[in-house]
XYZ file of C-alpha atoms in Angstrom:
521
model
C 37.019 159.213 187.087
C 39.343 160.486 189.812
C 40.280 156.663 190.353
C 41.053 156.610 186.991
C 43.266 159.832 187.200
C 44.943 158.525 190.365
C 45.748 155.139 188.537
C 47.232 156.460 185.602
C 49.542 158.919 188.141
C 50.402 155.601 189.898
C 51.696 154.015 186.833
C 53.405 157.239 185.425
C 55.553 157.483 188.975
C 56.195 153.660 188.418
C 57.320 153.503 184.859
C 59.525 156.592 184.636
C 62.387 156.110 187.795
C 62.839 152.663 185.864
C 62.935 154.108 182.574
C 65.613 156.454 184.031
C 67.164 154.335 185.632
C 67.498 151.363 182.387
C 68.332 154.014 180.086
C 71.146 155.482 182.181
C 72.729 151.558 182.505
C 71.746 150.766 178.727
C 73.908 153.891 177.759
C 76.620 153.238 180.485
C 76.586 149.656 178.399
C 76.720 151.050 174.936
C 79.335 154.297 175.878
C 81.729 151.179 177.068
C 81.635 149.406 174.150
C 82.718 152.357 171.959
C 85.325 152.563 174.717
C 86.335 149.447 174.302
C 86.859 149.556 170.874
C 88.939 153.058 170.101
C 90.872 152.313 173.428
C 93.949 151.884 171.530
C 93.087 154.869 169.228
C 92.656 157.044 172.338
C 95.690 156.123 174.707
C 98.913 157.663 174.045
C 97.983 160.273 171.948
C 98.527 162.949 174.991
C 94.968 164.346 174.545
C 93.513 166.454 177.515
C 91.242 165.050 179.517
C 89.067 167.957 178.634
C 88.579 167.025 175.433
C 88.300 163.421 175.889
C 85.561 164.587 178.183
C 84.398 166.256 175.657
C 84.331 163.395 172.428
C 82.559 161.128 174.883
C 79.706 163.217 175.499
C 79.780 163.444 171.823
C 79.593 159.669 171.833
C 77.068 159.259 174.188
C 74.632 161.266 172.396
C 75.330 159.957 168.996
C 74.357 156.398 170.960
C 71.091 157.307 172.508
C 68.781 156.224 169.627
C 70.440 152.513 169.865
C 70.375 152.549 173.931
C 66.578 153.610 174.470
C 64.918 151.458 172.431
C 65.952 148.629 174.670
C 65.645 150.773 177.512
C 62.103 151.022 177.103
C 61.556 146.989 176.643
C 63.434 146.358 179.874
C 61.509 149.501 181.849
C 58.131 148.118 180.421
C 58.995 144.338 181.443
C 60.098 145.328 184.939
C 57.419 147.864 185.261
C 54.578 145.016 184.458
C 56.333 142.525 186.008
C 56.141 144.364 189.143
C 52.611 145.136 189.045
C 51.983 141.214 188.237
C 53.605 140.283 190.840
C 52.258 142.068 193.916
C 48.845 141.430 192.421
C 48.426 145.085 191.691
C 47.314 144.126 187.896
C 44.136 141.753 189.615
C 43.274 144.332 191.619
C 43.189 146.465 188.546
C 41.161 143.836 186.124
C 38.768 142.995 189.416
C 38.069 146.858 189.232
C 36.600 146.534 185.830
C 39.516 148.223 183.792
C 41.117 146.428 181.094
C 44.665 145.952 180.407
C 45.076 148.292 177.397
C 42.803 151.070 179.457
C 45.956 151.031 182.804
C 48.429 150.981 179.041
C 46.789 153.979 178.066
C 48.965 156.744 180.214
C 52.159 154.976 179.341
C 51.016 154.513 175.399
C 50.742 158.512 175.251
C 54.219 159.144 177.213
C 55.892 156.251 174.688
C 54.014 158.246 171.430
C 55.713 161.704 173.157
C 59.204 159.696 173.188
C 58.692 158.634 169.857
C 58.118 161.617 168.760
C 60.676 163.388 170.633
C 63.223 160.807 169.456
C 62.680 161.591 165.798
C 63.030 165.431 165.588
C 66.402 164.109 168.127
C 67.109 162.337 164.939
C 66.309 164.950 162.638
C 67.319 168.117 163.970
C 70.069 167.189 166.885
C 71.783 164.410 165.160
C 73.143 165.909 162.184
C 75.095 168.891 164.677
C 75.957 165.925 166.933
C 77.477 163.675 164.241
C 79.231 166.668 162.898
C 80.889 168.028 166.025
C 81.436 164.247 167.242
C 83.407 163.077 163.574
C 85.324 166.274 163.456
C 86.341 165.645 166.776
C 86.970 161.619 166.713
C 89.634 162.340 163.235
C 90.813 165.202 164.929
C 92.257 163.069 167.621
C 92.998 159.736 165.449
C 94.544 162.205 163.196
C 97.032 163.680 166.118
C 100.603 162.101 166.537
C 101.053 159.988 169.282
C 102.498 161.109 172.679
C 106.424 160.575 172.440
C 106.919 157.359 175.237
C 110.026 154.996 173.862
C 110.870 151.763 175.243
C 113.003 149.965 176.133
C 115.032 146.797 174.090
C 112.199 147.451 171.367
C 112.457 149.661 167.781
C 109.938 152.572 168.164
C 108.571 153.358 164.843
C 106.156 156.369 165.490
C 108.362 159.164 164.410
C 107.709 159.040 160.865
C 110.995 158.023 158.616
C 112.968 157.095 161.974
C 113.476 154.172 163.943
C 114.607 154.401 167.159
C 116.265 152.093 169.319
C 117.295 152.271 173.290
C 118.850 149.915 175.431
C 117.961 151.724 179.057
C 116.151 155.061 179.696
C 117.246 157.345 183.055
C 113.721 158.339 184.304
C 115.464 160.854 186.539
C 117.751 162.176 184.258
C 115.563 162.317 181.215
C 118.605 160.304 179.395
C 118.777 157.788 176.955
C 121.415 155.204 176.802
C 122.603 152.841 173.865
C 120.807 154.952 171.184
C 120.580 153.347 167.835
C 118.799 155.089 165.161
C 117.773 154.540 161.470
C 116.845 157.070 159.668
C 114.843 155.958 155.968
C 113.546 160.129 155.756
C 115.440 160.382 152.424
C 114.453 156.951 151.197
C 115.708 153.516 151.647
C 118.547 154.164 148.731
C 119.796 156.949 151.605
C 119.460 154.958 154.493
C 121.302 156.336 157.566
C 122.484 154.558 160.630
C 123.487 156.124 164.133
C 124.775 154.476 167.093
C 125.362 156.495 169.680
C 125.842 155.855 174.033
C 123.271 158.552 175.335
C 121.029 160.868 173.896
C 118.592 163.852 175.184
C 114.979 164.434 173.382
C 113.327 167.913 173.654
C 110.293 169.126 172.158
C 110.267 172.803 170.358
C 108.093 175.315 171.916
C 105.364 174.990 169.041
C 105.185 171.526 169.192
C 106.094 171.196 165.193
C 110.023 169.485 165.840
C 111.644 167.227 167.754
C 115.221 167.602 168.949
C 117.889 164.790 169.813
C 121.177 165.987 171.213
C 123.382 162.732 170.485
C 126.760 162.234 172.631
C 129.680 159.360 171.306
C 128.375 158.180 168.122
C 128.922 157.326 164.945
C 126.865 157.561 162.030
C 126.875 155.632 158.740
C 124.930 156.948 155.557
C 124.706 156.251 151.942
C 125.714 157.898 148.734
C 122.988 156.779 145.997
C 124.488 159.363 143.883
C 128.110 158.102 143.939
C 127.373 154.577 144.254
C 125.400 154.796 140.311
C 128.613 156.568 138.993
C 131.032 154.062 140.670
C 129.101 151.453 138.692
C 128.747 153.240 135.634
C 133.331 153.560 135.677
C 133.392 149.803 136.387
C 135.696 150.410 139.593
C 136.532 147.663 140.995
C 136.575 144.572 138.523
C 133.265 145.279 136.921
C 130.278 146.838 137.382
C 128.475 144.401 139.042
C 131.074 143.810 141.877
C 131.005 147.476 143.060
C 129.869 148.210 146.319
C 128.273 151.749 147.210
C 129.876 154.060 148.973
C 129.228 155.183 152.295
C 130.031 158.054 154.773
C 131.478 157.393 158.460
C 131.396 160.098 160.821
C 132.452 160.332 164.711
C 131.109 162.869 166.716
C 130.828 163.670 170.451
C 127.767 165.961 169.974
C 125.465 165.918 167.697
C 121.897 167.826 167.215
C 119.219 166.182 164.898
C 115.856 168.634 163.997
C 112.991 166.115 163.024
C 110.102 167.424 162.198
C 107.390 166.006 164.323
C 103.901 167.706 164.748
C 102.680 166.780 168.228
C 100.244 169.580 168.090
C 96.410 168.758 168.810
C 94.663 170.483 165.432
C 90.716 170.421 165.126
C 89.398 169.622 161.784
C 86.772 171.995 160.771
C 83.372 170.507 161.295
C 82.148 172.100 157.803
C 84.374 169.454 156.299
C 81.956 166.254 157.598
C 78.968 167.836 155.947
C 79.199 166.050 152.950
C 78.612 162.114 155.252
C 74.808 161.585 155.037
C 74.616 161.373 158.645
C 74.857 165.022 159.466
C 72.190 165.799 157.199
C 68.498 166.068 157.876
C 65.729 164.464 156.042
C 65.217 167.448 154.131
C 68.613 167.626 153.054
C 68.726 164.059 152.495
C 65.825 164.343 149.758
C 67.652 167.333 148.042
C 70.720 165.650 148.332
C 69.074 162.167 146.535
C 67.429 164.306 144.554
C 70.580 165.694 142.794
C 72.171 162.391 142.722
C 69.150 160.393 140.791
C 69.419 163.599 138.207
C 72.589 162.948 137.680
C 72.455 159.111 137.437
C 69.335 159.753 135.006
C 71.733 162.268 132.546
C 74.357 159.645 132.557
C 71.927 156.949 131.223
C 70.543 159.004 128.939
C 73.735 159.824 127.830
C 74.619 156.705 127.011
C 71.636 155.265 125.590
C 71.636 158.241 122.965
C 75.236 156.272 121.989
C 74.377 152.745 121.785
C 71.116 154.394 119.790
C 73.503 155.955 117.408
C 75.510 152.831 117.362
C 72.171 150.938 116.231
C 71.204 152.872 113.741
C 74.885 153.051 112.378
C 74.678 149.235 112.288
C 71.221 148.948 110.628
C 71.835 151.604 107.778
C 75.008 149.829 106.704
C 73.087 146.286 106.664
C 69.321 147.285 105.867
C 69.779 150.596 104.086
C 67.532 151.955 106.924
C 67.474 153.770 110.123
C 65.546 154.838 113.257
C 64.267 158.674 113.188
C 65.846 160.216 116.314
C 64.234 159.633 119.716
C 64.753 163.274 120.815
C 62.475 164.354 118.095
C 59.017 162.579 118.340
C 56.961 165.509 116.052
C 58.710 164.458 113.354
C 57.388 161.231 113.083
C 54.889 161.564 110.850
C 57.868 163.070 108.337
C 59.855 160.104 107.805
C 59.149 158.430 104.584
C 57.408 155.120 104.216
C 60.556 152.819 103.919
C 62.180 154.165 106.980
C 58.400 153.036 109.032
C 58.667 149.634 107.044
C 62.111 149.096 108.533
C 60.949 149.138 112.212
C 60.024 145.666 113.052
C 62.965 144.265 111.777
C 65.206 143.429 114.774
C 68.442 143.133 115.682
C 68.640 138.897 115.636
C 67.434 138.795 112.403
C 69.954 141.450 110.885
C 73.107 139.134 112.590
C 71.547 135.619 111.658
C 71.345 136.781 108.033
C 74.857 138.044 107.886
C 77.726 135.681 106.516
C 79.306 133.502 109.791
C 82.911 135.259 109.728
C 81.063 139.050 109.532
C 78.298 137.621 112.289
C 81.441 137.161 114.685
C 82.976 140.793 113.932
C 79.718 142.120 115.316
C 79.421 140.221 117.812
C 82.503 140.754 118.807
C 82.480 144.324 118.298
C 79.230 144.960 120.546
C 81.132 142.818 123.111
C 83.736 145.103 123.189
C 81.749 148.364 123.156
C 79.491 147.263 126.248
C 82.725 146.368 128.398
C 84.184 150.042 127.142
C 81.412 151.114 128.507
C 81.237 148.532 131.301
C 84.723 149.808 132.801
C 84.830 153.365 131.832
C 85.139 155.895 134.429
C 81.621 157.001 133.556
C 80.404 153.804 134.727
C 82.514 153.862 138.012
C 81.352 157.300 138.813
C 78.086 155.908 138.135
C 78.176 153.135 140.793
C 79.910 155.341 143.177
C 76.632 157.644 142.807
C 73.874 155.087 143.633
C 75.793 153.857 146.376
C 75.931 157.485 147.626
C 71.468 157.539 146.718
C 71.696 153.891 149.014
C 73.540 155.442 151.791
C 71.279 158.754 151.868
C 68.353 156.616 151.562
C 69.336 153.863 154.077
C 69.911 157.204 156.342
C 66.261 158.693 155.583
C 64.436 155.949 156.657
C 66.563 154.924 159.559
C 65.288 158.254 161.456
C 61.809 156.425 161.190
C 62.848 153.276 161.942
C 64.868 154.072 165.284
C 61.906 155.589 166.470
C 59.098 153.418 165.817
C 61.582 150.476 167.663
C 60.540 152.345 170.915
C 56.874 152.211 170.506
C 57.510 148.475 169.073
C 59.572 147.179 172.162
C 56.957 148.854 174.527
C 53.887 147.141 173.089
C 56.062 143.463 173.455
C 57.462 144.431 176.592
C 54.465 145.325 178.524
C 52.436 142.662 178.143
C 55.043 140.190 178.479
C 55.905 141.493 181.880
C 52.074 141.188 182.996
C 52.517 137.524 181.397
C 55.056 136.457 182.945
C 54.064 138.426 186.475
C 58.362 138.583 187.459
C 59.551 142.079 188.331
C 63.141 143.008 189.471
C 67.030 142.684 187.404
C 66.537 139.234 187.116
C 64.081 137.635 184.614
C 63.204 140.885 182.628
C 66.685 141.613 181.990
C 67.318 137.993 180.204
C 64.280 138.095 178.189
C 65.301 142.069 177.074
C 68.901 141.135 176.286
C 67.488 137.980 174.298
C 65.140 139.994 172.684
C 67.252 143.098 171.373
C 69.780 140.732 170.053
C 67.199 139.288 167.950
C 66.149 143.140 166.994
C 69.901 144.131 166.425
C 70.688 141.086 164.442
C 67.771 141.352 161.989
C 67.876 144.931 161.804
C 71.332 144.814 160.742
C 70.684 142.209 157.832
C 68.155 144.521 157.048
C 70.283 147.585 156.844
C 73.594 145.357 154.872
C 70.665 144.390 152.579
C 69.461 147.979 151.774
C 72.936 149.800 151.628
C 74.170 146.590 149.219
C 71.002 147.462 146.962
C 70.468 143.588 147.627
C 66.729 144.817 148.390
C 64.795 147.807 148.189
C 66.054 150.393 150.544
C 62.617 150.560 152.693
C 62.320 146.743 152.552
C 65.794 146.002 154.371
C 65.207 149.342 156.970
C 61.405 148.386 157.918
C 62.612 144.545 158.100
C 62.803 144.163 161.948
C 59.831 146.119 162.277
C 57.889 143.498 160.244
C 59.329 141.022 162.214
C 58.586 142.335 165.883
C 55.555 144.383 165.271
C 53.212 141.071 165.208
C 54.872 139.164 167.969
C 54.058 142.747 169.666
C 50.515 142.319 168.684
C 50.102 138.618 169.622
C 51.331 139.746 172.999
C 49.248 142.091 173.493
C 46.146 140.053 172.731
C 47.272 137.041 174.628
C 47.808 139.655 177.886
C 44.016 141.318 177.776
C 42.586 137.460 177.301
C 45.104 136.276 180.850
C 46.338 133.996 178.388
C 48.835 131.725 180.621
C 51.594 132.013 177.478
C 54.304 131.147 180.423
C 52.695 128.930 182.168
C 54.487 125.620 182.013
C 51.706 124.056 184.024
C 48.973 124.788 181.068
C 51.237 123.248 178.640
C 51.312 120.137 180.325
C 47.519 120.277 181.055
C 47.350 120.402 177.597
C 49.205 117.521 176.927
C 47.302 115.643 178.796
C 43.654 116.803 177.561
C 44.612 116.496 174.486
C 43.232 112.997 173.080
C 45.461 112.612 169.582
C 47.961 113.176 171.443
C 47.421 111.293 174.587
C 46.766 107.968 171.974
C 50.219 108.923 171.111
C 51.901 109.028 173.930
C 50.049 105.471 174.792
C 51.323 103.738 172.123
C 54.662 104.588 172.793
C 54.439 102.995 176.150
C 53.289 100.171 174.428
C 55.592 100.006 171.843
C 58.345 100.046 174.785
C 56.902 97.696 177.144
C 56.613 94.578 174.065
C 59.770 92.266 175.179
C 60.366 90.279 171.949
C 61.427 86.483 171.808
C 65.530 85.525 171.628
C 66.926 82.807 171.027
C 70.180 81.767 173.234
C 72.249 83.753 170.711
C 70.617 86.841 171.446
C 68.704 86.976 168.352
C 65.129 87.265 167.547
C-alpha cells in the first residue's frame, strides 16, 4: 500500500510541472493570436500601457477554457510518453498494477479540473466577459492618436481631410497644409490651402486646434447658388455656376471638435450578451424568451382561426366553436358538430374556378402579411436570441468535459507510442485539437443556425472523440502495439488472403506476353 501511495506521488510530481508548463505555452499561443488579430484595432489609439495591460489579462482569462483542454492532451502525451520510454511503465505492469490503476491519481486531479473549470465557466466567466467587452469597445470605441503623414490625405478627424507636404519634428510645424473640410456637408464643401500650420490639443481633450499661417480658403454657398438658379442669371438656369467665397488670411484659428478622451463604457451595459450570464440566468433568460415566442404563436393562430371560420360560414353556413372555450362543447347545436369533418380542400374544389383563385390568392397574401410583418421579424430575432442562450448553456458543459476527453486519448496514446519530450507529442496534440476545434465548430455553426438541435451540434465533438478515447484506452491496458509499424507488416505477411494476393500480383507482373515485330500482341 505505501508503494502504491509513493507511485501515485511519483506520477502527481510528473504530470503537474508539464501541465504547468503546456498550459502556460498553450495560452502564450492563444493570447498571440488575439494579438494578432486586434493589432490594428489597438495601435494608435494612444491607450496607456496600463490599461492595455489590463484588457489582456482580460483576454487571457476569457481564453483559458480553449487553451487547457489541449494543454492537458499534450501534458498527458508527454507525461506517458516519458514513462514509456525509460521503461518506467514495465516496471510498473511487471509489479502487478495495471494501467488504469497508475491512471487512477491523475483521473481524480483531471475530475477536480473539470470540475473546477465549470464553476470557472459558470461563476468567473460571466464578470470576466463583462469587464473584458466593456473594456475591448471602450478602446475600439476611442479616437485614434493624432499622427499625420506625410504626401498622404489623413481622414481620421471626422468631416476633415487633411493634407501635408513635410512635417518639422522639432518645431512641431506643418508645411504645405491642404485641408477639406465636408463638416457641413458635401453641398458646403470647404477648401484651405495654407504654407504652415500648428495643431494643439485643448486641455480636456474634447477639441482640436489648427493655427493656419498664408492661406486661402475656398467655400460654398448652397444657399445662394439655388437662388442664382431659380433668377436664371447667367443665360439660363442650367448654365449657372454656384457661388463661392475666397478669403486670404495670414492667421487663422480653426476649433474642431475632436474627442481624444479615453471613456469606459459601463460594464452594466454588456449584461444583456449571453456570455456574461450564468446558467441560471441563462434558463430564466430562455425561459422568458420561449413565453414570449409561445404568446406570439398563439396570437396568431387565434387569427388565421378566425380567418377559417370566417371562410367556412360564408361557404358552408357553418363554423368552428371557439378553441379558447372547450366546456362549451357540448352546447353547440348538432349542425355546427356535423360541419367538422368537412375540410378545407373540399370547400375550394367545390367553389366555381374564378372564386377558387380569389381564395387562393387571398390566403397567399395573408400568410406573406404575416410572413414579413414585424411580428414575424421580432419573432426570428427571438429564437435566435433562445439559440444563442442555449448554444451558451451547454457550451459550459462541453468545454469542460473536452479536458477529461483529451486526457483519456492522450494518456494512453503516450504509453502507446512510448515517445516523451516537444517532439512527437506535440505533432500528434496539434493534429488532434485541430480535428477537435474543427468539428466542434461545425457543431456549434450547426446549433446557433438551428440547422440541428442545440445539444446535438454542442455535444458533437464529444461524440466524436469520446470513443476513439475509449478504444485507446483499451488498446493501452491489452499492450496493444497500435504504433507499431513492425506488427503491421507482420500482419501482412501472416495473413494468408492476403498473402495469395500479393502472390498473384507478382505473377500477374512477371507474365511477358508475345509481340510481334510491330510491337503488338
Amino acid at each position: 500500500m505505501l508503494g502504491i501511495k509513493r507511485l501515485y506521488v511519483y506520477l502527481l510530481q510528473s504530470f503537474i510541472p508539464v501541465f504547468v508548463m503546456t498550459f502556460g505555452i498553450c495560452l502564450f499561443i492563444v493570447l498571440m493570436q488575439f494579438v494578432w488579430k486586434y493589432v490594428e484595432m489597438l495601435v494608435g489609439k494612444g491607450v496607456d500601457a496600463l490599461v492595455l495591460a489590463e484588457l489582456f489579462w482580460y483576454a487571457t482569462l476569457t481564453l483559458i477554457p480553449l487553451a487547457l483542454p489541449l494543454a492537458v492532451l499534450l501534458a498527458s502525451l508527454m507525461t506517458f510518453g516519458n514513462l514509456g520510454e525509460k521503461l518506467e511503465l514495465l516496471s510498473i505492469k511487471a509489479a502487478g498494477v495495471s494501467l488504469f490503476k497508475t491512471m487512477r491519481p491523475l483521473i481524480v486531479f483531471i475530475l477536480l479540473l473539470t470540475v473546477g473549470m465549470f464553476f470557472f465557466q459558470n461563476n468567473a466567466m460571466p464578470v470576466i466577459q463583462s469587464k473584458f467587452r466593456a473594456l475591448f469597445y471602450s478602446i475600439k470605441a476611442k479616437s485614434p492618436e493624432l499622427d499625420i503623414p506625410e504626401g498622404v490625405f489623413y481622414s481620421e478627424i471626422e468631416g476633415y481631410n487633411l493634407f501635408v507636404k513635410r512635417k518639422n519634428e522639432q518645431t512641431k510645424t506643418l508645411h504645405g497644409v491642404m485641408i477639406y473640410s465636408i463638416s457641413g456637408g458635401l453641398d458646403n464643401m470647404a477648401i484651405i490651402v495654407c504654407d504652415s500650420a500648428k495643431m494643439r490639443m485643448s486641455a480636456g481633450k474634447d477639441y482640436l486646434k489648427l493655427s493656419l499661417f498664408q492661406g486661402q480658403q475656398f467655400s460654398n454657398f448652397k444657399q445662394g447658388a439655388r437662388m442664382g438658379m431659380a433668377s436664371g442669371f447667367g443665360g439660363g438656369a442650367g448654365n449657372v455656376p454656384p457661388p463661392y467665397a475666397r478669403e486670404n488670411f495670414k492667421t487663422k484659428d480653426i476649433i474642431i471638435p475632436f474627442d481624444a478622451k479615453f471613456n469606459r463604457l459601463d460594464e452594466a451595459a454588456m449584461g444583456e450578451s449571453q456570455t456574461t450570464k450564468n446558467i441560471a440566468q441563462l434558463s430564466a433568460g430562455i425561459d422568458s424568451l420561449q413565453q414570449l415566442v409561445d404568446s406570439v404563436y398563439a396570437s396568431e393562430k387565434s387569427n388565421v382561426l378566425a380567418n377559417f371560420n370566417v371562410f367556412r360560414q360564408q361557404h358552408t353556413g357553418a363554423m368552428y366553436p371557439p378553441a379558447s372555450n372547450s366546456t362549451q362543447a357540448t352546447d353547440i347545436p348538432s349542425p355546427m358538430r356535423k360541419a367538422r369533418p368537412i375540410s378545407i380542400d373540399t370547400v375550394i374544389m367545390n367553389l366555381p374556378y374564378h372564386q377558387s383563385e380569389m381564395v387562393l390568392a387571398s390566403a397567399i397574401s395573408q400568410v406573406d402579411a404575416i410572413r414579413y410583418s414585424g411580428i414575424m421579424y421580432d419573432l426570428r430575432d427571438t429564437q435566435t436570441k433562445i439559440r444563442y442562450f442555449t448554444v451558451e448553456w451547454y457550451q459550459k458543459f462541453t468545454l469542460s468535459l473536452a479536458c477529461l476527453i483529451f486526457f483519456f486519448i492522450g494518456a494512453p496514446l503516450g504509453a502507446i507510442i512510448r515517445k516523451g519530450g516537444l517532439g512527437m507529442p506535440v505533432v500528434i496534440s496539434v493534429v488532434l485539437f485541430i480535428v477537435y476545434y474543427v468539428i466542434n465548430n461545425i457543431g456549434f455553426k450547426l446549433a446557433r443556425d438551428g440547422v440541428w438541435e442545440v445539444w446535438q451540434g454542442m455535444f458533437l465533438s464529444s461524440f466524436v472523440l469520446a470513443p476513439l478515447g475509449i478504444f485507446l484506452t483499451y488498446k493501452a491496458m491489452n499492450d496493444s502495439a497500435l504504433m507499431n509499424a513492425d506488427a503491421y507488416v507482420h500482419f501482412f505477411k501472416t495473413n494468408r488472403f492476403l498473402r495469395k494476393v500479393w502472390e498473384t500480383m507478382q505473377r500477374i507482373r512477371a507474365i511477358k506476353l508475345p509481340r510481334t515485330k510491330k510491337g503488338k500482341v
